[in-house]
Coordinates of C-alpha atoms and ligand atoms in Angstrom, one line a residue:
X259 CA -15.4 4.7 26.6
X260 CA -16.3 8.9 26.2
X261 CA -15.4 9.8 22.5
X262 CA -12.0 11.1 22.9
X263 CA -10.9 14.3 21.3
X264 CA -7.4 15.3 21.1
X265 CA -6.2 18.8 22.6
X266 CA -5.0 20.8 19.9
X267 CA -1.3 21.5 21.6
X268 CA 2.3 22.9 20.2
X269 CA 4.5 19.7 19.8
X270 CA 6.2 18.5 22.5
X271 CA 9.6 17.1 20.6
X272 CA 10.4 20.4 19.0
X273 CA 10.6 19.0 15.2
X274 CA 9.7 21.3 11.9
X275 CA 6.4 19.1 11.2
X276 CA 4.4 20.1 8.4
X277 CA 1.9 17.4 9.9
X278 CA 0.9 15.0 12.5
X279 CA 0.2 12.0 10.1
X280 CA 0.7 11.5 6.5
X281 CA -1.5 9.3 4.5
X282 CA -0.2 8.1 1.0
X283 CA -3.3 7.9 -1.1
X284 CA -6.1 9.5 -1.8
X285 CA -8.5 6.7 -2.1
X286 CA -12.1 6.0 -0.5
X287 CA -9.8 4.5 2.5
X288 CA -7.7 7.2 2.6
X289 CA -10.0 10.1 2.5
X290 CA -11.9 8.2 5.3
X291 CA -9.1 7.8 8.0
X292 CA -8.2 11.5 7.1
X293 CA -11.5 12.6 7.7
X294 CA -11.8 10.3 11.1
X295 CA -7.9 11.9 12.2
X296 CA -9.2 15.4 11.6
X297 CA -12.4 15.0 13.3
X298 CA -9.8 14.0 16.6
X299 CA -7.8 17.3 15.6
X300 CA -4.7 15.5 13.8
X301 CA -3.0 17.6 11.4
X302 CA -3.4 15.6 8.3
X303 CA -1.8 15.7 4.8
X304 CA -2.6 13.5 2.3
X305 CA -0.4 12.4 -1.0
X306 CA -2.4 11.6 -4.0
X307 CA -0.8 10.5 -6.9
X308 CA -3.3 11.5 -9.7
X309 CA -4.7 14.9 -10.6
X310 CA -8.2 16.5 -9.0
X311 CA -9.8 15.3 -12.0
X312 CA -9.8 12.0 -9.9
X313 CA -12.6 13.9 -7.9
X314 CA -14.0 15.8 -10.6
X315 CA -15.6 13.0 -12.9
X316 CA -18.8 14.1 -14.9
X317 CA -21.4 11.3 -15.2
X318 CA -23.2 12.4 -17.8
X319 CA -19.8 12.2 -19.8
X320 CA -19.6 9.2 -19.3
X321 CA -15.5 9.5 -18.0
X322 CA -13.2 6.7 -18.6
X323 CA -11.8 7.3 -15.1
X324 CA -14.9 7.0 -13.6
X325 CA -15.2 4.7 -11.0
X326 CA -18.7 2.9 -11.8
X327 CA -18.1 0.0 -9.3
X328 CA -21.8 -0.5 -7.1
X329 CA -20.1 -0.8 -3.6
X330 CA -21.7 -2.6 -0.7
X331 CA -21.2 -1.4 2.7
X332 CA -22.3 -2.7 6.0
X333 CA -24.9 -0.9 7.5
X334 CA -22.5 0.2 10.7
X335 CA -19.6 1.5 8.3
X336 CA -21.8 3.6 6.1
X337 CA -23.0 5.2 9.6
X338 CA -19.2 5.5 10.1
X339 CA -18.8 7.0 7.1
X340 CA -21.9 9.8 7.3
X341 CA -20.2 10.9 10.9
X342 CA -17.1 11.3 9.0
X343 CA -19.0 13.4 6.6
X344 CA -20.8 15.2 9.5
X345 CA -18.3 18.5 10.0
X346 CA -18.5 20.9 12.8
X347 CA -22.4 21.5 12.7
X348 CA -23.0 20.8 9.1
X349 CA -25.1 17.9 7.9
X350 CA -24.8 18.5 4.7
X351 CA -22.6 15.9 3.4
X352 CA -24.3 13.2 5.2
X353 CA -27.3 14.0 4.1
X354 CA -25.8 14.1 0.5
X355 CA -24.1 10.5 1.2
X356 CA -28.0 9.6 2.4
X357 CA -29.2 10.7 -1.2
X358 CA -26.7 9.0 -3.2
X359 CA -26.9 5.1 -1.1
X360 CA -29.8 2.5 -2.0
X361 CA -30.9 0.4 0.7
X362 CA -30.4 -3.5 0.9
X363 CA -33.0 -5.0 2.4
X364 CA -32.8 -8.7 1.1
X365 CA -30.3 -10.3 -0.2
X366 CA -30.7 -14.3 -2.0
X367 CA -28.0 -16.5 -2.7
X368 CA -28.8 -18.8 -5.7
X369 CA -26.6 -22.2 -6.5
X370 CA -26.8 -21.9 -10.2
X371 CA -26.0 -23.6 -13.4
X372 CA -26.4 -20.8 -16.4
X373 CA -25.2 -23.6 -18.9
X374 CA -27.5 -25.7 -17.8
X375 CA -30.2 -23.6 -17.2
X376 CA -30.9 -24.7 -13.7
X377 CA -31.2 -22.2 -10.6
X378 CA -31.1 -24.9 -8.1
X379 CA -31.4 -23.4 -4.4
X380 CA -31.7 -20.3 -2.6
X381 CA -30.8 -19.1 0.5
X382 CA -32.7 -15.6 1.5
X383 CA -31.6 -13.3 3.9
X384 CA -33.5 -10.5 5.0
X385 CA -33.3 -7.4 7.0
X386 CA -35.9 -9.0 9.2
X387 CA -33.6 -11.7 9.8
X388 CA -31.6 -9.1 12.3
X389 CA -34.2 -9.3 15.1
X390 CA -36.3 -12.1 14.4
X391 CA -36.5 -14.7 17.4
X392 CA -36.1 -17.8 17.6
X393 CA -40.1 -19.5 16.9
X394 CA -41.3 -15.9 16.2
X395 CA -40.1 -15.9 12.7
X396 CA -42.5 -14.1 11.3
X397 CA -43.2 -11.9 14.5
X398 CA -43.7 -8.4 13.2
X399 CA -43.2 -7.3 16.8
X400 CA -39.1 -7.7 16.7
X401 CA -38.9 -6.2 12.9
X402 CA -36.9 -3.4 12.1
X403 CA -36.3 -0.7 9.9
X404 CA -32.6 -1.2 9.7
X405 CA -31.8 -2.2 6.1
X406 CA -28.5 -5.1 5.8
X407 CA -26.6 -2.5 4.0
X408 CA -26.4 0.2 1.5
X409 CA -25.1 0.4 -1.9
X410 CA -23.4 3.4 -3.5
X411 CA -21.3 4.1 -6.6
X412 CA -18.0 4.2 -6.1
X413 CA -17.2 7.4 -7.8
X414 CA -20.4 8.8 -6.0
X415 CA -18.5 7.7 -2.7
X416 CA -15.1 8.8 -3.5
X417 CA -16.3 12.7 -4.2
X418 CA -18.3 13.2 -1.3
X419 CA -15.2 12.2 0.7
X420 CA -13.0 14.4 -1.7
X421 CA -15.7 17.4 -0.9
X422 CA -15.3 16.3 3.2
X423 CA -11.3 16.6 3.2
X424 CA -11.1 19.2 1.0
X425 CA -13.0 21.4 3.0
X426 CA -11.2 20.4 6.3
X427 CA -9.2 22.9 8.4
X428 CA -7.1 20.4 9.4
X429 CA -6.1 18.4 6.3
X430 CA -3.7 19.6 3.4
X431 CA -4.3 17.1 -0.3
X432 CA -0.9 17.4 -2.1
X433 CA -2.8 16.3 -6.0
X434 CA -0.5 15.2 -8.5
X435 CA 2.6 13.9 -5.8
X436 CA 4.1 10.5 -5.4
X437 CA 5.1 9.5 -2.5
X438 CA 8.3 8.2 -3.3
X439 CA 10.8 7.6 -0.4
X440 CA 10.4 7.7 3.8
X441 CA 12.6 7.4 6.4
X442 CA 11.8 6.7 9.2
X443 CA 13.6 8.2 13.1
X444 CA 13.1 7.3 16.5
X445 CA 11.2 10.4 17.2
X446 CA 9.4 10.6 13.6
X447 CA 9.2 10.2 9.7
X448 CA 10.2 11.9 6.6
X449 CA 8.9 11.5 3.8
X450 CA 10.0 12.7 0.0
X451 CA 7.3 13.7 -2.2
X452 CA 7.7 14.1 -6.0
X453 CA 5.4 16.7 -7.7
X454 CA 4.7 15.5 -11.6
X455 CA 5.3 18.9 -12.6
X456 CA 8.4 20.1 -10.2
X457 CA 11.7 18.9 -10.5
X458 CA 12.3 19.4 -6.8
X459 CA 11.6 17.4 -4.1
X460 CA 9.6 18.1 -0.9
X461 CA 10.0 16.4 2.3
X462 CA 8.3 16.6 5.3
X463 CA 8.3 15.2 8.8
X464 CA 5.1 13.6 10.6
X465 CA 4.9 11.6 13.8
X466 CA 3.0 8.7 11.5
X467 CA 2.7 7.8 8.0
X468 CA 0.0 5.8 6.8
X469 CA 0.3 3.8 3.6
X470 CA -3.5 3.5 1.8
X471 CA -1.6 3.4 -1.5
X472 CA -4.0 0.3 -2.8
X473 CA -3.2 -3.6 -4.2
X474 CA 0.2 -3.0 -5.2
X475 CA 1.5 -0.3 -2.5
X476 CA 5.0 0.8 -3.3
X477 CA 5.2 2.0 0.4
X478 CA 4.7 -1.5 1.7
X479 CA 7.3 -2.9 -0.9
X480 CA 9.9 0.1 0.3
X481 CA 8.9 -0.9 4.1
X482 CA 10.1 -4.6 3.0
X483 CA 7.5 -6.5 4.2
X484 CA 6.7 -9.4 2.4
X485 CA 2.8 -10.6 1.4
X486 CA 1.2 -13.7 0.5
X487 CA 0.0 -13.2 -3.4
X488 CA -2.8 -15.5 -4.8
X489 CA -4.0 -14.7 -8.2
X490 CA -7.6 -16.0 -9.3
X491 CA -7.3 -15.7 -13.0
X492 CA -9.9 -14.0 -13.2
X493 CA -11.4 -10.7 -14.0
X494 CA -14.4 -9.4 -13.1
X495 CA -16.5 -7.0 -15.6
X496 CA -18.4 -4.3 -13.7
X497 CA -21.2 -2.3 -15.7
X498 CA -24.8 -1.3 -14.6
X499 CA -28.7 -2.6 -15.8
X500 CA -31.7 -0.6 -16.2
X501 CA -34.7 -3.2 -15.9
X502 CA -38.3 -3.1 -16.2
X503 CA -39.7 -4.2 -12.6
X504 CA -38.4 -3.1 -9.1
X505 CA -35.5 -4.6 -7.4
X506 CA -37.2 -3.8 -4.0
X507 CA -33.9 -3.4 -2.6
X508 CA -32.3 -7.2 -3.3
X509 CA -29.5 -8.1 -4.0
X510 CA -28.5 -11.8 -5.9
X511 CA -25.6 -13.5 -6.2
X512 CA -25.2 -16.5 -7.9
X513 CA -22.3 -18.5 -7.3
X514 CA -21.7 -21.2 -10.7
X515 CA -19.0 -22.9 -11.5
X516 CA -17.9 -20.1 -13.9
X517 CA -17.7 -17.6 -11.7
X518 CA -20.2 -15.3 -9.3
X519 CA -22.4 -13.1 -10.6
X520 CA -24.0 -10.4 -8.6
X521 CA -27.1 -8.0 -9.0
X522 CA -26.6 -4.8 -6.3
X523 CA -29.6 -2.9 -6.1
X524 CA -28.9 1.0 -7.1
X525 CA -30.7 4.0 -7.4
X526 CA -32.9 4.6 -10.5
X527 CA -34.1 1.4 -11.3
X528 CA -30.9 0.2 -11.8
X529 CA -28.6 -2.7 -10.3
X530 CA -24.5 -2.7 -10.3
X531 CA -23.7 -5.7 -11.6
X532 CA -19.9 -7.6 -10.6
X533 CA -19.4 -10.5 -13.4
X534 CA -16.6 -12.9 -12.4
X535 CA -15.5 -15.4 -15.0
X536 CA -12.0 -15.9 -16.4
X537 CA -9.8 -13.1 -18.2
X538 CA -10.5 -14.5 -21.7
X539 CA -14.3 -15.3 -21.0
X540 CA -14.8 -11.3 -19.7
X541 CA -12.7 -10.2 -22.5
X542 CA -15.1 -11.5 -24.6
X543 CA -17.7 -9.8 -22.8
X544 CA -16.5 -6.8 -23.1
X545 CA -15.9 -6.6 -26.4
X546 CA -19.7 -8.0 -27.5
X547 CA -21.9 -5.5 -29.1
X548 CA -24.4 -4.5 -26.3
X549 CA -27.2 -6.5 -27.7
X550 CA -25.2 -9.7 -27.8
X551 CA -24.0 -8.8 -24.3
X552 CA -27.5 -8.2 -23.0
X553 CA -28.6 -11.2 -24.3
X554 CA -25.2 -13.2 -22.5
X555 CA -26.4 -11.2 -19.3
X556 CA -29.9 -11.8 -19.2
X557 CA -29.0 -16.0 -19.0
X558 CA -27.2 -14.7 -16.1
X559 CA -29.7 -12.0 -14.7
X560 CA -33.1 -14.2 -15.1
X561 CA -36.4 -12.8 -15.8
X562 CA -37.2 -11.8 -12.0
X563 CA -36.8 -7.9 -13.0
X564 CA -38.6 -8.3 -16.6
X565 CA -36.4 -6.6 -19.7
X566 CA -32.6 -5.6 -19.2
X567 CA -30.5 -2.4 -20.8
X568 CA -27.1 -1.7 -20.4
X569 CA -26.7 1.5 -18.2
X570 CA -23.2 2.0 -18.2
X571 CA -20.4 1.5 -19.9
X572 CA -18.5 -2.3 -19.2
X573 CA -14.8 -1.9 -17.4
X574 CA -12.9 -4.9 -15.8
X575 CA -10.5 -5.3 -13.2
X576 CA -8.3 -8.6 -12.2
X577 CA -8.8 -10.4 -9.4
X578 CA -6.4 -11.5 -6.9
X579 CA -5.9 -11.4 -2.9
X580 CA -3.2 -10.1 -1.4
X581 CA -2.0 -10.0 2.1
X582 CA 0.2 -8.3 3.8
X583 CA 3.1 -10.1 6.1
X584 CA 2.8 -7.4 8.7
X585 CA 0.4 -4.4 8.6
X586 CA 2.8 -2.4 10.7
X587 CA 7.0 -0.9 10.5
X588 CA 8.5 1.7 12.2
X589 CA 6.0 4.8 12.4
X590 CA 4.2 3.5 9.1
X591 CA 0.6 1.2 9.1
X592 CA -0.5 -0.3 6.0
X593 CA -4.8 0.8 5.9
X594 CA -6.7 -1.0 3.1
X595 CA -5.9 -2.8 0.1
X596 CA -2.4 -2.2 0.9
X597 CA -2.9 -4.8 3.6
X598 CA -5.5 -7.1 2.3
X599 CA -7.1 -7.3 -0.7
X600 CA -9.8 -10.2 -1.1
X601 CA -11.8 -11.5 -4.2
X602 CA -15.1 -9.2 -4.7
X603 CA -17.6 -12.2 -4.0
X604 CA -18.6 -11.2 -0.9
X605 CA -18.3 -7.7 -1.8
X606 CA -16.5 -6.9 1.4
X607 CA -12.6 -5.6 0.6
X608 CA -13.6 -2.0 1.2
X609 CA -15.8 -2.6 4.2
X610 CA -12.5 -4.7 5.9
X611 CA -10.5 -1.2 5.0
X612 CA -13.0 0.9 6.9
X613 CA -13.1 -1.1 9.9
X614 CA -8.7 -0.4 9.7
X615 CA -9.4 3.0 9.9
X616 CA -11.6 2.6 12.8
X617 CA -9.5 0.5 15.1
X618 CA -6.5 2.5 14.1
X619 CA -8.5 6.1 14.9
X620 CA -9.5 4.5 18.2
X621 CA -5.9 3.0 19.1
X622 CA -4.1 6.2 18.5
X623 CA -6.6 8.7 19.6
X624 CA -6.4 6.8 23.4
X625 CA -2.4 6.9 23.3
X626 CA -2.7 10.2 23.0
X627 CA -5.3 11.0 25.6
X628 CA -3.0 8.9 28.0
X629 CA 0.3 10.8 27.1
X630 CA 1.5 7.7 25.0
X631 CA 3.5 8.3 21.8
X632 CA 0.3 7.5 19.6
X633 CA 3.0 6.2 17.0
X634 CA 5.1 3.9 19.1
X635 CA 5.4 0.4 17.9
X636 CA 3.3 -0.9 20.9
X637 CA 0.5 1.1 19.4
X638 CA 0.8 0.4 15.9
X639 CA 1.0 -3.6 16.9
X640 CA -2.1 -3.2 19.0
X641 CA -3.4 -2.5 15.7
X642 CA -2.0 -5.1 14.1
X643 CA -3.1 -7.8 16.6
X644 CA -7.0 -6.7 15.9
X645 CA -7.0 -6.1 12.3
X646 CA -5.3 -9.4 11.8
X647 CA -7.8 -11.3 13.6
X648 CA -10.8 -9.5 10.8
X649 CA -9.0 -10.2 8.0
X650 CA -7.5 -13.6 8.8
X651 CA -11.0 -14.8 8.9
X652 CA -12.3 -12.7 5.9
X653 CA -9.2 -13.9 3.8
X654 CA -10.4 -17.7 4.9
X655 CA -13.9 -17.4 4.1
X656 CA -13.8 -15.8 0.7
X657 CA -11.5 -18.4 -0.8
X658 CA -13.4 -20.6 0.5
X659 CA -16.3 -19.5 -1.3
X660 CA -14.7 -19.9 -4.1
X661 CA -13.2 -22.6 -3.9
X662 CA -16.0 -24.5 -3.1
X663 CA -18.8 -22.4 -4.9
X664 CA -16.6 -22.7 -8.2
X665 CA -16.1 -26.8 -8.6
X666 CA -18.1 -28.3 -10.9
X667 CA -17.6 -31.9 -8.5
X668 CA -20.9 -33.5 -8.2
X669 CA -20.0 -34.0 -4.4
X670 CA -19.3 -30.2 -3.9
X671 CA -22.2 -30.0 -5.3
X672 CA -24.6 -31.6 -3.2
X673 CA -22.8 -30.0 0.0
X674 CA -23.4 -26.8 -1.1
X675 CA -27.4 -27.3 -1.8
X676 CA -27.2 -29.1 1.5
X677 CA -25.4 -26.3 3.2
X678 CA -28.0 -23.4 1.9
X679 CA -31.4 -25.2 2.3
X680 CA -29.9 -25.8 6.0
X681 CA -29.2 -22.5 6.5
X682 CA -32.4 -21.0 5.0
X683 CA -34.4 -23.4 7.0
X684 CA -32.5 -22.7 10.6
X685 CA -33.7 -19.1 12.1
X686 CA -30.5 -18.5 14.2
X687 CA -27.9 -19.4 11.3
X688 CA -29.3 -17.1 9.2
X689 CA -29.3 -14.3 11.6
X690 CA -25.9 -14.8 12.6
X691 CA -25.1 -14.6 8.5
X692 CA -26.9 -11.4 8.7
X693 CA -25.7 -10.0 11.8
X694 CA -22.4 -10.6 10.4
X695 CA -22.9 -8.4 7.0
X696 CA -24.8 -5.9 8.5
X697 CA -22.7 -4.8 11.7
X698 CA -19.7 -6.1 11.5
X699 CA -17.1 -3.0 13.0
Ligands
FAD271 C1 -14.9 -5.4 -9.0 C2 -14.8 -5.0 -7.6 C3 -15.9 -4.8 -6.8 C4 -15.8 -4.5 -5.5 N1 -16.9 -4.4 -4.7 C5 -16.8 -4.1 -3.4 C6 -18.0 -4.0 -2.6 O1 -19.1 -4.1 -3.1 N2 -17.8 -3.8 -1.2 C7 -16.6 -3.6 -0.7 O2 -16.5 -3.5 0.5 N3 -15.5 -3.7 -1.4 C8 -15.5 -3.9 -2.8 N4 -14.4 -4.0 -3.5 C9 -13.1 -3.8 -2.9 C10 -12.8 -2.2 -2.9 O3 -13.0 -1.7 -4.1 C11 -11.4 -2.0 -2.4 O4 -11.1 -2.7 -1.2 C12 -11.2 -0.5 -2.1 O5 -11.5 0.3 -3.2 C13 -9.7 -0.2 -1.7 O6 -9.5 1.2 -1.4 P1 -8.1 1.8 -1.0 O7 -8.4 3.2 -0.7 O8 -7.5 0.9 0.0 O9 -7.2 1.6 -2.3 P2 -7.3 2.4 -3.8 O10 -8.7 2.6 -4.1 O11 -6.5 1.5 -4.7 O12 -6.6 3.8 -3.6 C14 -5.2 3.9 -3.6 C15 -4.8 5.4 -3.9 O13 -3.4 5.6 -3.7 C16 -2.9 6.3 -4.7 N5 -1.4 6.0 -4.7 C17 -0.8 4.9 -5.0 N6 0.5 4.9 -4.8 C18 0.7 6.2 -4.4 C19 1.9 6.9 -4.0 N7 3.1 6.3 -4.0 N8 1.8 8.2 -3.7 C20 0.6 8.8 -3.7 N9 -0.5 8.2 -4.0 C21 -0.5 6.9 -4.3 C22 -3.7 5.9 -5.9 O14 -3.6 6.8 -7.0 C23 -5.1 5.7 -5.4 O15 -5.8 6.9 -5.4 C24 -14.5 -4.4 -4.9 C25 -13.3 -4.5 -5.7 C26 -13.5 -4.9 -7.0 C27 -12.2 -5.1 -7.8

């Protein structure tokens, strides 16, 4: 299918529209579909709820607001997201996402007991995994360059995308607004914004709304639709580590019976680290002084990258999945967390938001190129049917993973060593493992 661009034309239907699509929320999934929509010549305005300081974090200050999460994503959406970034015939941003992102180029997954001091099996994956053949394992004729995925800070990510939609001729950030009612007509939808500082309400008519509005979206709450709620009881403490050696671009995660704990490798001799244990236990953490937590953190992190620092400040966040009834309602889709929200083991909630905006760009862009109303129901459930599918599966295998990678059962336990030195042992098993991380979109 040609890349299909829509013909910048005077609306058809006559209404007062201030846009073609509204997005509520200005978060790293919202910024990305308004960046895809304009690219396709949509008329975009976006409601954010918080200031532009949300954009405007200074790391050397060390912000509380700033978002220090070290965010996996796939190698094809972090392609997505520099041809977002790519505007008219500038580079520049992509090349500035290309700065900011570390490569993954192995990744090991460790059955681990930290109490009892045992690291029992490992499972590697590696980027030569993608095109390795079957019996030419260690071939270096298939091997390739492409690394399984990238990591980049979160705050890193959500600026650049700030700086991408800012900039944009065809998108319009109202900072500081709630979006706080919508009503939705056959033809299109209002919606009511609320400024923090204006007594007076704005509203304004779009074909489409889009609700990226995050874990506990208002808009999907005012749409009525219901969602299945499953809360882990636990939190997960995010910080970075400065170490001594190289991380060479692997990443670890040990699944224990407390919890996962995962090493990202990031720029600067540095790796992100996600913690997963329950409330109290990260509580705890937190509160340590640093040397008492470096010490708790190295009987977790292993000697493999010599002497650990903390290079960050320590911030949690609860951990629940969440999942949406129906992604779709009359001229409004649910994008993002606002659909599905997954535990962070597999580091893969984000990268399940990005591939919604793609299938929804892609769904609405050909209804228009056929002369389709690109909001009609029929289009939004097309939508629907292939996101489902995505995160149906996703959904499944992350609580999976925890259920069975967090049981202390001897049983369990000998099915999971089973199940990884299989794995690392069959050729084909593993590349379909990485296949999976690296290009699913
Ligand atoms: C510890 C941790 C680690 C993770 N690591 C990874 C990883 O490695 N890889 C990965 O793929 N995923 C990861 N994730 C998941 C990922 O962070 C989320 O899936 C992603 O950030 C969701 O983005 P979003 O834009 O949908 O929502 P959000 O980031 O929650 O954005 C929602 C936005 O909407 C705004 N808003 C809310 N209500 C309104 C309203 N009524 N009007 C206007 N604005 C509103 C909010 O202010 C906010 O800016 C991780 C999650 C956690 C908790």
């Amino acid at each position: 299918m040609p890349t299909l661009e829509r013909n910048d034309k005077s609306d058809p239907d006559n209404t007062d529209r201030a846009a073609d699509i509204v997005i509520a929320g200005a978060g790293i999934v919202g910024l990305s579909a308004a960046l895809a929509l304009a690219q396709k010549n949509f008329k975009v305005t976006i409601v954010e709820a918080l200031g532009k300081n949300k954009f405007q974090v200074n790391k050397q200050l060390e912000d509380n607001t700033r978002d220090i999460r070290a965010i996996a994503l796939s190698a094809s959406n972090w392609r997505q997201l520099a041809r977002y970034l790519t505007q008219k015939s500038s580079e520049q941003l992509a090349l500035q996402l290309y700065n900011m992102s570390s490569p993954i180029w192995d990744m090991r997954i460790v059955e681990a007991h930290p109490l009892r001091g045992v690291e029992s099996r490992k499972l590697h994956l590696s980027h030569k995994d993608l095109y390795c053949r079957l019996g030419h394992k260690n071939s270096t004729k298939h091997e390739t360059v492409t690394p399984l995925g990238y990591i980049v800070e979160g705050q890193d990510l959500l600026q650049i995308l700030y700086r991408g939609a800012s900039t944009h001729e065809n998108i319009n950030i109202e900072h500081e607004t709630k979006l706080q009612n919508f009503n939705a007509a056959h033809n299109y939808i209002e919606v009511l914004l609320a400024h923090k500082n204006q007594t007076q309400k704005k509203s304004i008519r779009a074909k489409l709304l889009l609700a990226c509005d995050g874990k506990n979206s208002s808009l999907r709450e005012q749409a009525n639709i219901a969602c299945r709620k499953k809360d882990y009881k636990e939190s997960a403490l995010v910080c970075a580590l400065a170490h001594e050696r190289a991380h060479s671009g692997t990443a670890v995660e040990w699944f224990t019976p407390l919890g996962t704990f995962a090493s990202l490798p990031m720029l600067n001799q540095q790796s992100g680290i996600v913690w997963c244990d329950k409330h109290h236990n990260i509580l705890e953490l937190i509160e340590l002084e640093e040397s008492e937590f470096i010490k708790h953190a190295q009987t977790r992190f292993g000697r493999w990258l010599g002497k650990i620092s903390l290079a960050s400040k320590r911030v949690a966040y609860p951990v629940s999945l969440s999942h949406a009834h129906s992604y779709v309602a009359q001229r409004l889709a649910l994008l993002g967390d606002a659909a599905h929200a997954i535990h962070p083991l597999a580091g893969q909630g984000l990268n399940l938001g990005l591939r919604d905006v793609v299938t929804l760009v892609k769904q609405i862009t050909e209804a228009e190129y056929l002369g389709e109303d690109f909001a009609s129901s029929q289009v939004l459930k097309r939508y629907e049917k292939i996101r489902r599918r995505d995160a149906n599966s996703l959904i499944f295998v992350t609580d999976s993973l925890h259920k069975i990678f967090t049981n202390d059962s001897t049983i369990l336990r000998e099915i999971r060593l089973s199940a990884l030195t299989l794995i690392d042992k069959i050729p084909l098993a593993r590349r379909a493992i990485v296949r999976a991380a690296a290009e699913s979109s």
